[in-house]
Short mmCIF file of C-alpha atoms and ligand atoms in Angstrom, two decimals:
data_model
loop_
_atom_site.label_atom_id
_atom_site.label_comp_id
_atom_site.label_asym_id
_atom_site.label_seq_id
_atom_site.Cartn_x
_atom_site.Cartn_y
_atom_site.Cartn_z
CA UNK A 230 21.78 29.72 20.57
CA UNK A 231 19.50 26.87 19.15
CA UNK A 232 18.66 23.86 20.48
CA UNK A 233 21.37 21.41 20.35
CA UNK A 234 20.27 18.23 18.20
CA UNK A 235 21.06 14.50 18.38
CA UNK A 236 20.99 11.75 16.72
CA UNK A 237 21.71 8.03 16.84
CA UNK A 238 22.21 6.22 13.83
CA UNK A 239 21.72 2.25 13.95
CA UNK A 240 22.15 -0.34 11.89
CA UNK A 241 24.44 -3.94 11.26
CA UNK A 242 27.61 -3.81 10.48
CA UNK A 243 28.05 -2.63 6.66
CA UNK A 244 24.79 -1.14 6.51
CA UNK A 245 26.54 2.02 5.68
CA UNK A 246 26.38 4.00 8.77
CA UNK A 247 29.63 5.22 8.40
CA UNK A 248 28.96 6.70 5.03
CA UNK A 249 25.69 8.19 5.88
CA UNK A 250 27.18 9.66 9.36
CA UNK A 251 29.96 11.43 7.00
CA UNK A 252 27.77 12.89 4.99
CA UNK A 253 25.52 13.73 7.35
CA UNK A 254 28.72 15.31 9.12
CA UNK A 255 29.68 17.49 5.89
CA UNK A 256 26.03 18.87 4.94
CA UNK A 257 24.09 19.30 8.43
CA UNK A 258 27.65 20.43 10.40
CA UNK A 259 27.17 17.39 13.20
CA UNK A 260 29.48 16.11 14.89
CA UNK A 261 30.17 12.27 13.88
CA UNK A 262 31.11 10.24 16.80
CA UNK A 263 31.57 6.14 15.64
CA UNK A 264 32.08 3.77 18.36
CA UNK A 265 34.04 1.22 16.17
CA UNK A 266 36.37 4.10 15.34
CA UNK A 267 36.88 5.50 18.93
CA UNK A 268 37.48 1.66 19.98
CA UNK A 269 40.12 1.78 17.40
CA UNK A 270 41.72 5.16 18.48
CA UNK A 271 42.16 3.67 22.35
CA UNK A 272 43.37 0.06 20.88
CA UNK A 273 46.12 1.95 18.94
CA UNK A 274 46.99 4.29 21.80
CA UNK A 275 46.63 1.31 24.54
CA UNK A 276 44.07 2.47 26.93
CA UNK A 277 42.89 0.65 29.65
CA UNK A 278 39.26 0.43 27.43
CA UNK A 279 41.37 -0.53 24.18
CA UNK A 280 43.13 -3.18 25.89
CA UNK A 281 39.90 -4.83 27.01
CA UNK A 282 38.26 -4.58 23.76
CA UNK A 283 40.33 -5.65 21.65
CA UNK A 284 39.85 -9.23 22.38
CA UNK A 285 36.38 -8.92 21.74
CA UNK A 286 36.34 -7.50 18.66
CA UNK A 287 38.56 -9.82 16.93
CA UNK A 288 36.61 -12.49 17.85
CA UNK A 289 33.53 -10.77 16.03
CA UNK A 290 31.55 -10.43 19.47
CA UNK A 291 30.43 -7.49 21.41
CA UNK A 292 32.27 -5.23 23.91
CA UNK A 293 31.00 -5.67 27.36
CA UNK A 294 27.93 -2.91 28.11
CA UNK A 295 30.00 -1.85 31.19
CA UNK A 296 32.76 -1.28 28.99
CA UNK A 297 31.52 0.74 26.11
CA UNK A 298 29.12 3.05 28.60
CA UNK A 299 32.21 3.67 30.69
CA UNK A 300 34.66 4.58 27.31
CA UNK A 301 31.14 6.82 25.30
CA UNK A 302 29.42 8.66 28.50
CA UNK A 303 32.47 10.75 28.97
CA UNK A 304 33.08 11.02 25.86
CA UNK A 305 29.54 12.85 24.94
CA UNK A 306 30.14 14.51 28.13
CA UNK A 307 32.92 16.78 25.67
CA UNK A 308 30.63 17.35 23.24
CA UNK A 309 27.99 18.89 25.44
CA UNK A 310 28.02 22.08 23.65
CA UNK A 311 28.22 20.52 20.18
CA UNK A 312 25.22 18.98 17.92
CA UNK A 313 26.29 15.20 17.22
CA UNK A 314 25.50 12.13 15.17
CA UNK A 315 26.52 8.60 16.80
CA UNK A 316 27.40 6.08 14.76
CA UNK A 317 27.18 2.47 16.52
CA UNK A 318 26.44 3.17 20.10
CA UNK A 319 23.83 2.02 21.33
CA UNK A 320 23.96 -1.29 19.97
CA UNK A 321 22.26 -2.99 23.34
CA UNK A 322 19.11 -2.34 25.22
CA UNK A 323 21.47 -1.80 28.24
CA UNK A 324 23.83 0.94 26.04
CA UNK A 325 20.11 2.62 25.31
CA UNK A 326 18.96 2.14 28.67
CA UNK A 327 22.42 4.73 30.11
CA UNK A 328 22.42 6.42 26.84
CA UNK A 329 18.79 7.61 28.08
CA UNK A 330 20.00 8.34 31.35
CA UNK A 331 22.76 11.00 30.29
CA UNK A 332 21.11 12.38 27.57
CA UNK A 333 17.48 13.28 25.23
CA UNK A 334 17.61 11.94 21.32
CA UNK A 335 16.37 14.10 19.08
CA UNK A 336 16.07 11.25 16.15
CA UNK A 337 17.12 7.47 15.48
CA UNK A 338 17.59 6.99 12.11
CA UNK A 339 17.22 2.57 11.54
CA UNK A 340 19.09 1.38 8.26
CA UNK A 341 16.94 -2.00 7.55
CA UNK A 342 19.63 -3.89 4.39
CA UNK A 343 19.05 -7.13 3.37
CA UNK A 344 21.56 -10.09 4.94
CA UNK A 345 23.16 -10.61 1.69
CA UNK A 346 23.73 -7.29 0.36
CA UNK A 347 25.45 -6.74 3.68
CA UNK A 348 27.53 -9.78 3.55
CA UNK A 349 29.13 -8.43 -0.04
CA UNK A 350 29.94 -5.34 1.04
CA UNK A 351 32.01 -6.38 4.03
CA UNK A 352 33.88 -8.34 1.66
CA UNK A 353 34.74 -5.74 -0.47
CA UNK A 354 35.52 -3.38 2.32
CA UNK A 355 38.79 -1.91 2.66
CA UNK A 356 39.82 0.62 5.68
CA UNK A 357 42.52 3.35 6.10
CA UNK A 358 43.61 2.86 9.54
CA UNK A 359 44.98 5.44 11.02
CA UNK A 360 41.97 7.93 10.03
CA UNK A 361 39.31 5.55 9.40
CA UNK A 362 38.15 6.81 5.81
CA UNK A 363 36.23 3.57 4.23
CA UNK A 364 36.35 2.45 0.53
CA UNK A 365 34.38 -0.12 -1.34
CA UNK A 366 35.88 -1.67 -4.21
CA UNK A 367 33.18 -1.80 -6.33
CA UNK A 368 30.98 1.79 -4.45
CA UNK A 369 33.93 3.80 -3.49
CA UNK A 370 37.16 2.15 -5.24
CA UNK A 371 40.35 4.87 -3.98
CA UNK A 372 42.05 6.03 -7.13
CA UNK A 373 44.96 3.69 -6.92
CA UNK A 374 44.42 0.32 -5.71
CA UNK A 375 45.38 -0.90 -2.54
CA UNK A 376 46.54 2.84 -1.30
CA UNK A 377 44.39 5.50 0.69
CA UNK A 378 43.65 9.23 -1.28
CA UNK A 379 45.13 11.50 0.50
CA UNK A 380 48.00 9.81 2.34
CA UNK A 381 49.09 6.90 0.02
CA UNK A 382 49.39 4.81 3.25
CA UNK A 383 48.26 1.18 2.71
CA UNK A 384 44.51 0.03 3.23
CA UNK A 385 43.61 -3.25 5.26
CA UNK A 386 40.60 -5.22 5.84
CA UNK A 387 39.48 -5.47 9.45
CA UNK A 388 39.63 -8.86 11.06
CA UNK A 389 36.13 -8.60 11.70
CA UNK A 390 35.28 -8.06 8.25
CA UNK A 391 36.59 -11.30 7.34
CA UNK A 392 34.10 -14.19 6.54
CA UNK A 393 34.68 -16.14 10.07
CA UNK A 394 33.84 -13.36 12.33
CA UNK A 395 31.29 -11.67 9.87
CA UNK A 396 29.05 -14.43 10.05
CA UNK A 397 28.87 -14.45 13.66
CA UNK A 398 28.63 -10.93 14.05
CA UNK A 399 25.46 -10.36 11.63
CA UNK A 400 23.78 -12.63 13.17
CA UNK A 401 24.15 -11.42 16.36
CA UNK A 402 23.54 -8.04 15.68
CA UNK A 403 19.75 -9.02 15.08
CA UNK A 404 18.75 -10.28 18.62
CA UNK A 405 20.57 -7.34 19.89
CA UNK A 406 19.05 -5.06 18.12
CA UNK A 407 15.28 -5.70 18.19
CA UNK A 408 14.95 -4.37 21.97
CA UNK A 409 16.95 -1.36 21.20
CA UNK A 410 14.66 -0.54 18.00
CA UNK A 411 11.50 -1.70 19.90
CA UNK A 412 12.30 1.14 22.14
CA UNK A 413 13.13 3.79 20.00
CA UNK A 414 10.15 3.38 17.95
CA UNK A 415 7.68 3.32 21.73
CA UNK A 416 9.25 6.66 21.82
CA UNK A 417 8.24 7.77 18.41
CA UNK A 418 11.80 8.90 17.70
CA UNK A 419 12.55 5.65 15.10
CA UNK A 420 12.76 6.54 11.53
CA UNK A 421 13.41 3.24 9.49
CA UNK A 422 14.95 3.32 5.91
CA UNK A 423 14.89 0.15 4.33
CA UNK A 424 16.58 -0.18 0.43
CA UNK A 425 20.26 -1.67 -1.06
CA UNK A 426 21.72 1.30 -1.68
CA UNK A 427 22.71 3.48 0.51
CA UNK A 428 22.49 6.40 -2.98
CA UNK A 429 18.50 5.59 -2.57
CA UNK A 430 18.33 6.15 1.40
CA UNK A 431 20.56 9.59 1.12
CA UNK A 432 17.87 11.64 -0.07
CA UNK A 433 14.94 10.32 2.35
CA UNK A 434 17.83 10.64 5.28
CA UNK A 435 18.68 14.30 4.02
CA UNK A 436 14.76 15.22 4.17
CA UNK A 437 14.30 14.12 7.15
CA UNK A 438 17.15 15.99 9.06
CA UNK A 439 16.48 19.24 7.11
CA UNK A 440 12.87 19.41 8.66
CA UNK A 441 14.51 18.70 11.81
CA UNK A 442 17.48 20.68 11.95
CA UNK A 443 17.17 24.70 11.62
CA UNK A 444 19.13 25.57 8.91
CA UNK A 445 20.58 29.25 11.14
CA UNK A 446 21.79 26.20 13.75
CA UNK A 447 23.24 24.46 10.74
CA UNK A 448 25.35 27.01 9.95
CA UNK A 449 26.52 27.85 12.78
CA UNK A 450 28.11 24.21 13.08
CA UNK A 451 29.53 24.39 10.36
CA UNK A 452 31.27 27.50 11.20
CA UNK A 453 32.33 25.97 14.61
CA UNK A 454 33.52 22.87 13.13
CA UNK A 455 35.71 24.05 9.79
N1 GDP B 730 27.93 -1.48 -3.13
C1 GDP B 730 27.65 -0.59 -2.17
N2 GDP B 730 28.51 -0.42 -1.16
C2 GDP B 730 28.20 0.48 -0.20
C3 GDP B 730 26.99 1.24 -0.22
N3 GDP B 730 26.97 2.05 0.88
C4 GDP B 730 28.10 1.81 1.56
N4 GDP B 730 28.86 0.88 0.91
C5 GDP B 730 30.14 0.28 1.29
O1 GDP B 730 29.81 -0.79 2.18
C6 GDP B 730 30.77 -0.89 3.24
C7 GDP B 730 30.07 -0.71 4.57
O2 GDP B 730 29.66 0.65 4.71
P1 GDP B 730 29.93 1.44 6.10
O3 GDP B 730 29.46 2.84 5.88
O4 GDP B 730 31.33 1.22 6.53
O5 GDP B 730 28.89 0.65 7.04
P2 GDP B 730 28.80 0.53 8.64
O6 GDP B 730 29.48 -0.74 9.00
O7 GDP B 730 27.31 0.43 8.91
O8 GDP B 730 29.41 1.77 9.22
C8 GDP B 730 31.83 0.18 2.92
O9 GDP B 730 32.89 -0.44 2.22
C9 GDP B 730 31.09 1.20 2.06
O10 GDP B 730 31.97 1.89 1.19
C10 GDP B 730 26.09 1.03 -1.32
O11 GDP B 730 25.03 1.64 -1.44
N5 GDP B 730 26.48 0.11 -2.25
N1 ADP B 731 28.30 -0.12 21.03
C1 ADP B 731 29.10 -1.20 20.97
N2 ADP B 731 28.95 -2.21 21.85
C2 ADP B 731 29.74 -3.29 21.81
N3 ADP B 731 30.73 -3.46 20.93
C3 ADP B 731 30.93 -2.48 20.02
C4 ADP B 731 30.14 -1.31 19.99
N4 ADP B 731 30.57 -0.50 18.98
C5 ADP B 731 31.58 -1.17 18.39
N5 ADP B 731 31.80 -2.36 19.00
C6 ADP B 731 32.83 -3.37 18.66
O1 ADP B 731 33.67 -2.85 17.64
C7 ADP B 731 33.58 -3.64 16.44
C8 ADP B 731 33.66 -2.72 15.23
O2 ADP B 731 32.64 -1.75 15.30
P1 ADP B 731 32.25 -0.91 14.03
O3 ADP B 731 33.42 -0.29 13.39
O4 ADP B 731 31.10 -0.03 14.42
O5 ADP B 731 31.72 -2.05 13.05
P2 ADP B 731 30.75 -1.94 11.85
O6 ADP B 731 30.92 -0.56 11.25
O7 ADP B 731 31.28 -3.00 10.94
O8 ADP B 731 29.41 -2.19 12.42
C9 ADP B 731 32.26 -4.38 16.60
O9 ADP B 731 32.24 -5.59 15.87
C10 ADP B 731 32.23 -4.64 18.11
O10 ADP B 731 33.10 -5.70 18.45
#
């Protein structure tokens, strides 16, 4: 079998890591494992994790290191045998720091979207809930207004999309951040993609991971996965 590959993908909130991980999930056959969307999963189903979190993000601030490494270790631990993609863990250089304990990144991937750009997206971002698909009303509009593709259940906005909390949480995102880029890129594993759109990163993201990724191993994802 090939080498297993793994990847982090980092970035603030609406930088469109979500939409790069699922493509990125569809094409290269990784497994996409978000961090917001697993929080999500053990809010809904009232875990012991979910129940602490979900304090914290309502408010816009981070979930405790302790509790995030505790909920996303064992969680990787599952996917030993699979190639994966993760999607907004680590966001701290103590997250990195036991990320690099349990495991070796193949590639960090750094989206690098100006403040405002970021700040009107959230705004027009619009969530299905109980499977997380993500629509834009301007980038990705669903068909009918208001209602998700393929169920017709109703979207909602998260409360930490809303202008209180966003404010707060971009801003905090940066002094976070800077440690756990500073040591990726000491580690020559950082590649940095810096544009508005994520239609002008795609292509420079989908180079990058088809030098890295053998296509045989590619396949054979995909097969395991659909
Ligand atoms: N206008 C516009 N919206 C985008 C673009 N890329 C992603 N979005 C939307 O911006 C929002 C944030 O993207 P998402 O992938 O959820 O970002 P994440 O918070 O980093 O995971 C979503 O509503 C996306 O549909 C883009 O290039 N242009
Ligand atoms: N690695 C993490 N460390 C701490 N908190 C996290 C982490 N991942 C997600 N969260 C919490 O979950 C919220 C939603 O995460 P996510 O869906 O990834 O947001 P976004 O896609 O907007 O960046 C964050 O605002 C934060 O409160």
């Amino acid at each position: 079998m090939s080498k297993l590959f793994r990847a982090v993908i980092l970035g603030p909130p609406g930088s469109g890591k979500g939409t790069i991980s699922e493509r990125v999930a569809s094409i290269f056959g990784l497994q996409h494992l978000s961090s917001g969307d697993f929080l999500r999963q053990n809010i809904t189903a009232n875990t012991e994790a979910g129940i602490l979190a979900k304090a914290y993000i309502e408010k816009g601030a981070l979930v405790p290191d302790h509790v995030m490494t505790r909920l996303m270790l064992p969680r990787l631990e599952e996917m030993t045998r699979h190639s994966w993609l993760l999607d907004g863990f680590p966001r701290t250089l103590a997250q990195a720091e036991a990320l690099n304990s349990a495991c070796d990144l193949d590639v960090v991937i750094s989206l690098n979207i100006p403040l405002e750009t970021l700040k009107e997206r959230l705004r027009h971002r619009w969530i299905h809930p109980a499977s997380g698909r993500v629509y834009n009303m301007c980038f990705n509009p669903p068909r009918v207004q208001g209602v998700d593709d393929i169920t017709g259940e109703p979207l909602i906005q998260h409360e930490d999309d809303k202008p209180e909390a966003l404010v707060a949480r971009l801003r905090h995102y940066k002094d976070v951040a800077k440690p756990v880029i500073d040591l990726y890129r000491a580690k020559g594993i950082l590649h940095m993609f810096s544009d508005t759109e994520t239609d002008r990163i795609w292509p420079y993201v989908s180079s990058l991971l088809s030098a890295k990724i053998p296509t045989d191993h590619a396949d054979a994802q995909r097969a395991t996965t659909h």
